[in-house]
mmCIF file of C-alpha atoms in Angstrom:
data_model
loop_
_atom_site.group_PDB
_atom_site.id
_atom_site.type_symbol
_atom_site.label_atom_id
_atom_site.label_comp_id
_atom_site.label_asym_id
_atom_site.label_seq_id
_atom_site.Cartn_x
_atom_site.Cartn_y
_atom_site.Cartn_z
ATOM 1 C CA UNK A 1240 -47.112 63.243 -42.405
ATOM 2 C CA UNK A 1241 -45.028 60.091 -42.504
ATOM 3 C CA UNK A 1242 -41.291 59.914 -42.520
ATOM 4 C CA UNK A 1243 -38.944 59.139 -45.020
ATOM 5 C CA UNK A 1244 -38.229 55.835 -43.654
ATOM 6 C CA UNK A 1245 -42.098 54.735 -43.219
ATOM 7 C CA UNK A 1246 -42.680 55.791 -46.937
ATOM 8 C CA UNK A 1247 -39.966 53.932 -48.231
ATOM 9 C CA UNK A 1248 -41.122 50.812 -46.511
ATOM 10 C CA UNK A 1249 -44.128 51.044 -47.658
ATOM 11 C CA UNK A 1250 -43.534 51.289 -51.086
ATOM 12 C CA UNK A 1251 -41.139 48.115 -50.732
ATOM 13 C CA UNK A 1252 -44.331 45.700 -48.994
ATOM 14 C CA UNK A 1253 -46.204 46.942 -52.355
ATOM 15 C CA UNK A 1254 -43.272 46.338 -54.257
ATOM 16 C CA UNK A 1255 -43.810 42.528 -56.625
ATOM 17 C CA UNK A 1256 -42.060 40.431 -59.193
ATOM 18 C CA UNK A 1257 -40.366 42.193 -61.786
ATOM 19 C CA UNK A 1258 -40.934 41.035 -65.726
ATOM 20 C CA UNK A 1259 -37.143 39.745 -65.499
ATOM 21 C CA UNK A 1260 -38.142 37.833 -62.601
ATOM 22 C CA UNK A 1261 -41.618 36.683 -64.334
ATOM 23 C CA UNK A 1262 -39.551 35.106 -67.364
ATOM 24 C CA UNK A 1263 -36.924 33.629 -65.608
ATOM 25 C CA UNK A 1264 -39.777 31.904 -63.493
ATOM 26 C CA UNK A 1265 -41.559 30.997 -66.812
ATOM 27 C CA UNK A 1266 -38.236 29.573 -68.529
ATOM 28 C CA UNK A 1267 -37.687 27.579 -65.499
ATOM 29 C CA UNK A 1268 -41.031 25.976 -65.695
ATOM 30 C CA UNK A 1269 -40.886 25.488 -69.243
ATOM 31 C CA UNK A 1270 -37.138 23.396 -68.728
ATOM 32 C CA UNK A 1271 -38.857 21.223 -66.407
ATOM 33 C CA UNK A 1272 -41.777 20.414 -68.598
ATOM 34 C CA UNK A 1273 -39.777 19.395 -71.344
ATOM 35 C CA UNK A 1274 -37.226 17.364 -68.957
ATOM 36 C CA UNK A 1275 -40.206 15.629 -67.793
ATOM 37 C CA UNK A 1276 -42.343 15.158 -71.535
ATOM 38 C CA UNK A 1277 -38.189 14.004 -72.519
ATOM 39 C CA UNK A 1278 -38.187 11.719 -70.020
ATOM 40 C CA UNK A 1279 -41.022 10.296 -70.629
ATOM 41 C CA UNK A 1280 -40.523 9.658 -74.267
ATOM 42 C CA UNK A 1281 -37.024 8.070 -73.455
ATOM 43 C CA UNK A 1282 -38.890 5.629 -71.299
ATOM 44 C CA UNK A 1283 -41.641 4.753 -74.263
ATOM 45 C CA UNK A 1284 -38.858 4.430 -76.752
ATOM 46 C CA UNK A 1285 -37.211 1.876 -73.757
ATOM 47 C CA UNK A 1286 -40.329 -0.224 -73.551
ATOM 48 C CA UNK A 1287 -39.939 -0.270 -77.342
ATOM 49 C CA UNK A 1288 -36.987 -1.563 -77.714
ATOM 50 C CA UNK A 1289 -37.234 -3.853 -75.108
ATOM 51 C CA UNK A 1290 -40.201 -5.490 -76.684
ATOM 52 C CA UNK A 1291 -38.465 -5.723 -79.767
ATOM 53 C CA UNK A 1292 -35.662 -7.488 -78.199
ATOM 54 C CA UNK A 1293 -38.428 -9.860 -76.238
ATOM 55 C CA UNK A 1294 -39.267 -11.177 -80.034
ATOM 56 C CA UNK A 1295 -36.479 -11.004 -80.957
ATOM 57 C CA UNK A 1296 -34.959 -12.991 -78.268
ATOM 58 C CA UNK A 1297 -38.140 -15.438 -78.443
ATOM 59 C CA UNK A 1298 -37.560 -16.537 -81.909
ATOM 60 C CA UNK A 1299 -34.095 -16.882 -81.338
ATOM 61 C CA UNK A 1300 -34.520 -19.185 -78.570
ATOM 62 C CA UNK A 1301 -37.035 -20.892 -80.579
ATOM 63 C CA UNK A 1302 -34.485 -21.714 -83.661
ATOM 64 C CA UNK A 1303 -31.907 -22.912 -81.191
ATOM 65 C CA UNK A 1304 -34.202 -25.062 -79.377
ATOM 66 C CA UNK A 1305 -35.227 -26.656 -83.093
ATOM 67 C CA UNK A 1306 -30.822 -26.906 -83.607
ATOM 68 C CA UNK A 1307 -30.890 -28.927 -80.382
ATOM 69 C CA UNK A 1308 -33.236 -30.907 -79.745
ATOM 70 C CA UNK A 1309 -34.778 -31.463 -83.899
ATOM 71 C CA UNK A 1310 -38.646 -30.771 -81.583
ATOM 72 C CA UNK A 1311 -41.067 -27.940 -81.287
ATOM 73 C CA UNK A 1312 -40.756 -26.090 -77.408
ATOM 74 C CA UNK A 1313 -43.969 -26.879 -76.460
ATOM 75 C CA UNK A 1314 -44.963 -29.948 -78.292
ATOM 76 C CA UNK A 1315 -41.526 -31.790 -77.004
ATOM 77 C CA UNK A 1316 -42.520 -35.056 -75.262
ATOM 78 C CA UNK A 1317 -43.280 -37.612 -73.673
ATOM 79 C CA UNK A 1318 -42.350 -36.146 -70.089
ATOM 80 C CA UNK A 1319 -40.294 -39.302 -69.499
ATOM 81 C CA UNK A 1320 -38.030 -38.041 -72.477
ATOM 82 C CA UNK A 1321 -37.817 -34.459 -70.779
ATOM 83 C CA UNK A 1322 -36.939 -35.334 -67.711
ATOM 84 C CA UNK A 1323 -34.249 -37.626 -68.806
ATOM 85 C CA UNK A 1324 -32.212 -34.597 -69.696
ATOM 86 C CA UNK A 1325 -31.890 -34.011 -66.048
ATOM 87 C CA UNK A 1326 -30.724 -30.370 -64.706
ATOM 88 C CA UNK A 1327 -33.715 -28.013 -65.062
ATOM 89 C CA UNK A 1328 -35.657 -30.761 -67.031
ATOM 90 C CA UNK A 1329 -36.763 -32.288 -63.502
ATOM 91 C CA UNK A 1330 -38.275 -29.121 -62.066
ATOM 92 C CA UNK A 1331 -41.703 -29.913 -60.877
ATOM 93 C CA UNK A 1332 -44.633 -28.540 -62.798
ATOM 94 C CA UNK A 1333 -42.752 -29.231 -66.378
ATOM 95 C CA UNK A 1334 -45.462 -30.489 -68.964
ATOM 96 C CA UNK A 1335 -44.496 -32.575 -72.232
ATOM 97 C CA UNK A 1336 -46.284 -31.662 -75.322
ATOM 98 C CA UNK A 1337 -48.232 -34.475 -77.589
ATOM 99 C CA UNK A 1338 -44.969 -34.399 -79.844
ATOM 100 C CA UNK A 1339 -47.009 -34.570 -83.336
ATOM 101 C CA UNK A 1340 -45.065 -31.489 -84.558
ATOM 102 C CA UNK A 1341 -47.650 -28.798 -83.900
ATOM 103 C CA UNK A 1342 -47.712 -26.676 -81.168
ATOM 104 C CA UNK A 1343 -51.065 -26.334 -80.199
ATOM 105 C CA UNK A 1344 -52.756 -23.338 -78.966
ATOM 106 C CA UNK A 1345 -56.293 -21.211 -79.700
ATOM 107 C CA UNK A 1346 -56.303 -17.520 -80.428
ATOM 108 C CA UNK A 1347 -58.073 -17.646 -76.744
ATOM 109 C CA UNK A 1348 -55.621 -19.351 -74.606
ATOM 110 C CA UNK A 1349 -52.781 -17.266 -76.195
ATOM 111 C CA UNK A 1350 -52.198 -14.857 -72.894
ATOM 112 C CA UNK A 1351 -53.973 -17.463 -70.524
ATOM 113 C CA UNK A 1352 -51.605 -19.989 -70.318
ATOM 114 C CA UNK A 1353 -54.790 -22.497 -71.146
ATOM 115 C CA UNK A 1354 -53.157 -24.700 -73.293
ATOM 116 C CA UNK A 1355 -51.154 -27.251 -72.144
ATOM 117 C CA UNK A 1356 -48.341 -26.660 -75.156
ATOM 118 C CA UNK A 1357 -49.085 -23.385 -74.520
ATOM 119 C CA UNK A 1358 -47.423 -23.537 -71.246
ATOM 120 C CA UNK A 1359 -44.954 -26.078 -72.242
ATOM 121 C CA UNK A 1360 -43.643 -23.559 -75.035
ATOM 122 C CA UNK A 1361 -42.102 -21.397 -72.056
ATOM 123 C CA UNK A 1362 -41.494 -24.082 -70.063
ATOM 124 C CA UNK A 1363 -39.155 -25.919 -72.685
ATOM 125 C CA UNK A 1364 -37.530 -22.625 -73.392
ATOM 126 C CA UNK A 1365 -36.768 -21.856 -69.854
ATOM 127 C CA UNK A 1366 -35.291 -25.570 -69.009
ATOM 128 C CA UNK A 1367 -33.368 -25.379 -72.036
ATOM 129 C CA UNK A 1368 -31.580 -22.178 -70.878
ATOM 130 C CA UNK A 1369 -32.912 -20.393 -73.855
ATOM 131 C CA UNK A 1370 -34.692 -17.935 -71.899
ATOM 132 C CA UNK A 1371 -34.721 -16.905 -68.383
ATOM 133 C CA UNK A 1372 -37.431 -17.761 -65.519
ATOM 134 C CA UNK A 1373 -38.726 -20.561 -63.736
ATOM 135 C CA UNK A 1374 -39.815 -23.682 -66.012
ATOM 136 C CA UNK A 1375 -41.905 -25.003 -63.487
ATOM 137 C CA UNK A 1376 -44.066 -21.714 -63.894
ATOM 138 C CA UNK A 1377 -47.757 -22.884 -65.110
ATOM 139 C CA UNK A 1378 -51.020 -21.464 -67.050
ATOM 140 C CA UNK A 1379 -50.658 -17.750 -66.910
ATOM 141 C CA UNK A 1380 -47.835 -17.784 -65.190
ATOM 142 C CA UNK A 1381 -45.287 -19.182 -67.690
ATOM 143 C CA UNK A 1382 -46.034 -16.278 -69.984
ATOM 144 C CA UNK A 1383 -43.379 -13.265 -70.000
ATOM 145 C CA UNK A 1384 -44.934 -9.919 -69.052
ATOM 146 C CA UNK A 1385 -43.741 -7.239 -71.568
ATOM 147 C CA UNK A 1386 -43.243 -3.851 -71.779
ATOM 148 C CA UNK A 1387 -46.256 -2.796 -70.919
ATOM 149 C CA UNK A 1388 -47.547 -5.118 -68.412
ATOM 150 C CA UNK A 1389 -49.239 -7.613 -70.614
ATOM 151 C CA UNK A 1390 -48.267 -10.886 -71.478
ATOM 152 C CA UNK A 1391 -46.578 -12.130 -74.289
ATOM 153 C CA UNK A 1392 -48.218 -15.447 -76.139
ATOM 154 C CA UNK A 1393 -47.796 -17.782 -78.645
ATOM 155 C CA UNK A 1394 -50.400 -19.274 -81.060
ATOM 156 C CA UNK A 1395 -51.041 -21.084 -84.234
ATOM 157 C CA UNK A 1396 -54.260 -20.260 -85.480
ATOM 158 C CA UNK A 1397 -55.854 -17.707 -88.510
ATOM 159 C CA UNK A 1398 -55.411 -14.515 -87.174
ATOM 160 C CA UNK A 1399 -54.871 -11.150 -88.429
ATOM 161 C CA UNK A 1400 -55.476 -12.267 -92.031
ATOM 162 C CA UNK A 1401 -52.518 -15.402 -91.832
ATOM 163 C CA UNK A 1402 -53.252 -19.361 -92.818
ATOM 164 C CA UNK A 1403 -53.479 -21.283 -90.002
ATOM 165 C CA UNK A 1404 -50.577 -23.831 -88.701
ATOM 166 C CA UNK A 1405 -48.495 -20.838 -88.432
ATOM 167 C CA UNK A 1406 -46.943 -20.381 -85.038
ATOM 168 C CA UNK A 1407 -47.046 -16.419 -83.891
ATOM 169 C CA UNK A 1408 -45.535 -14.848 -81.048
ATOM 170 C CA UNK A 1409 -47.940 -11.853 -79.855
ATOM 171 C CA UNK A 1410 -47.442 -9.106 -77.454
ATOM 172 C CA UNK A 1411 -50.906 -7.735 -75.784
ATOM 173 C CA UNK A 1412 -51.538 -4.595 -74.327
ATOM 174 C CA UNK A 1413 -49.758 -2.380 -76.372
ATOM 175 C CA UNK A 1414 -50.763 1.052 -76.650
ATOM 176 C CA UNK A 1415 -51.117 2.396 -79.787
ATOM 177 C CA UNK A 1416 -48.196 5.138 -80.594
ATOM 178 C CA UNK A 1417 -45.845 1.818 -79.259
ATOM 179 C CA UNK A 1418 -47.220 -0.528 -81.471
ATOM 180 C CA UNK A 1419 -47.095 1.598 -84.628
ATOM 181 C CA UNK A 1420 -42.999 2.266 -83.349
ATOM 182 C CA UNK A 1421 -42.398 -0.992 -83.067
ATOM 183 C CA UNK A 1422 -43.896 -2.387 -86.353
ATOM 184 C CA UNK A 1423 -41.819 0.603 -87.536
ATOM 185 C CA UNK A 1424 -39.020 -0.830 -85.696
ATOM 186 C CA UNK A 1425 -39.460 -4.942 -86.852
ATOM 187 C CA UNK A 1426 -41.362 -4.569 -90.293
ATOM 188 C CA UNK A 1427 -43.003 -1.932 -92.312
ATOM 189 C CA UNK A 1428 -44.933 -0.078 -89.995
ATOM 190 C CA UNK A 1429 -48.075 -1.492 -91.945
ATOM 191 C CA UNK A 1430 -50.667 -3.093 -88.953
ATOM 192 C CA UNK A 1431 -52.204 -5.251 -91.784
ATOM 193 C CA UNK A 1432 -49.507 -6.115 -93.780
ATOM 194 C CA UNK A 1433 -45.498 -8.093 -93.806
ATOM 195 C CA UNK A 1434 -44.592 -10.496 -90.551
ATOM 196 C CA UNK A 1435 -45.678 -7.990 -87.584
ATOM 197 C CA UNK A 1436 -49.345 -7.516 -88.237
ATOM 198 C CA UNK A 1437 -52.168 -5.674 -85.240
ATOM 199 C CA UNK A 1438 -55.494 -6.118 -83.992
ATOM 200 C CA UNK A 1439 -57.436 -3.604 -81.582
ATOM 201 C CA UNK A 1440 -58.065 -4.502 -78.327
ATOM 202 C CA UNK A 1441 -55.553 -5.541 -75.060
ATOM 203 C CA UNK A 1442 -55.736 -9.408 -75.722
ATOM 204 C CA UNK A 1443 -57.580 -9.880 -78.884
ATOM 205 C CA UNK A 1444 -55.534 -12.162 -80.840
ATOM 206 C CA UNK A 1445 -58.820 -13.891 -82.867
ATOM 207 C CA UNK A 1446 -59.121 -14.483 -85.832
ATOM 208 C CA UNK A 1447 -59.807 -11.951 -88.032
ATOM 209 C CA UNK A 1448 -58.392 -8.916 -90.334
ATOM 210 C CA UNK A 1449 -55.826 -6.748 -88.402
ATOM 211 C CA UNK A 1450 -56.178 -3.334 -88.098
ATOM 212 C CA UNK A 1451 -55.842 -0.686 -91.388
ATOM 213 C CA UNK A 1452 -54.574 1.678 -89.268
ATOM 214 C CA UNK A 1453 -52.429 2.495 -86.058
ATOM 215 C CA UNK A 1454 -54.909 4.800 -83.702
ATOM 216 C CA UNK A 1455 -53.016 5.963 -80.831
ATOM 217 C CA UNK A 1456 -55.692 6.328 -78.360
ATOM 218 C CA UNK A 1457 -56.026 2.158 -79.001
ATOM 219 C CA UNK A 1458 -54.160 -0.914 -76.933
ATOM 220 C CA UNK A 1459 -53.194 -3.395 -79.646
ATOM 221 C CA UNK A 1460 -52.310 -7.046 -79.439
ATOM 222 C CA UNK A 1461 -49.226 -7.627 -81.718
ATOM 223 C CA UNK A 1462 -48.510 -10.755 -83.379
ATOM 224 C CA UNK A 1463 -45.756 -11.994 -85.655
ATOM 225 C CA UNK A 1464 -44.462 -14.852 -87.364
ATOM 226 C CA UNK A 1465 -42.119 -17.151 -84.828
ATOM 227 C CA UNK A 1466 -39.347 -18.582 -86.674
#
């Protein structure tokens, strides 16, 4: 027969959690999960707004650069003219536009950095003190990463269902419960309609009709009108 203290121990080793114990575990994990899924969503709603302020900022600098110098960033020229204005004009690597008062760029060199106005756009910005970075950055280079690790562009052509000859700043890579918060944010939260219009795919700004619909389980490329 065992003793009093041998029985006691053993019913202590087969002794486990209590239900008190179980819940407070449980409401523990639960507070974490939500930090974590809160945290998260403060960090989306971040890369939001910072993309908003990217075009915003963009087509700000854009209108000021128009105040000052009466040219299109990006079509500005001849280089002798640029680097006249001394300071940051005379970094190496600055390109002049053909300064024929379009700034021109294909729906396919908008995130490449292909087009020599392109690349000029950014550059003029950044020696101009308009916008921050290096103006002697060239092809993809020049282009500002966003939010999301793509680039944001510039170009001119018929997309999304616009006339041509219409300069757009466009933002690719953006997934799709961003873009449909940030059209939200800058227009009518409409993909095919008002200045902020969207198009499926990473970098797909060609021409075409923009999406009818945000899909969140879609990147979008996110273009609207500069100026």
């Amino acid at each position: 027969m065992k003793s009093l203290p041998t029985r006691l121990s053993s019913r202590k080793a087969q002794s486990g959690f209590t239900l008190v114990e179980i819940a407070i575990v449980l409401v523990i994990i639960g507070l974490l999960l939500g930090g974590v899924l809160k945290g998260q969503e403060l960090i989306e709603n971040g890369r939001v707004k910072n993309a908003a302020n990217d075009m915003n900022g963009i087509s700000a600098a854009y209108n000021s650069y128009l105040d000052r110098y009466r040219k299109l960033p990006g079509d500005d020229g001849p280089i002798a003219t640029l680097t006249a204005r001394g300071g940051s004009w005379a970094t190496a690597g600055i390109t002049a536009g053909t300064n024929n008062g379009v700034v021109a760029i294909t729906a396919a060199q908008t995130f490449t950095g292909a087009a020599v106005e392109g690349t000029a756009f950014f550059q003029h910005l950044r020696a101009s003190g308009f916008i921050t970075g290096n103006p002697g950055d060239v092809g993809a280079n020049a282009l500002p990463v966003n939010a999301w690790g793509g680039r944001l562009g510039v170009t001119n052509v018929a997309v999304q269902g616009r006339p041509a000859a219409r300069l757009l700043t466009c933002l690719g890579s953006v997934p799709g419960k961003a873009a449909a918060a940030l059209d939200v944010q800058l227009d009518d939260g409409q993909p095919n309609n008002g200045t902020l219009r969207a198009t499926q795919g990473a970098n797909n700004a060609a021409p075409g009709a923009a999406a009818a619909a945000y899909n969140e389980a879609q990147s979008y490329t996110i273009c609207r009108d500069l100026g």
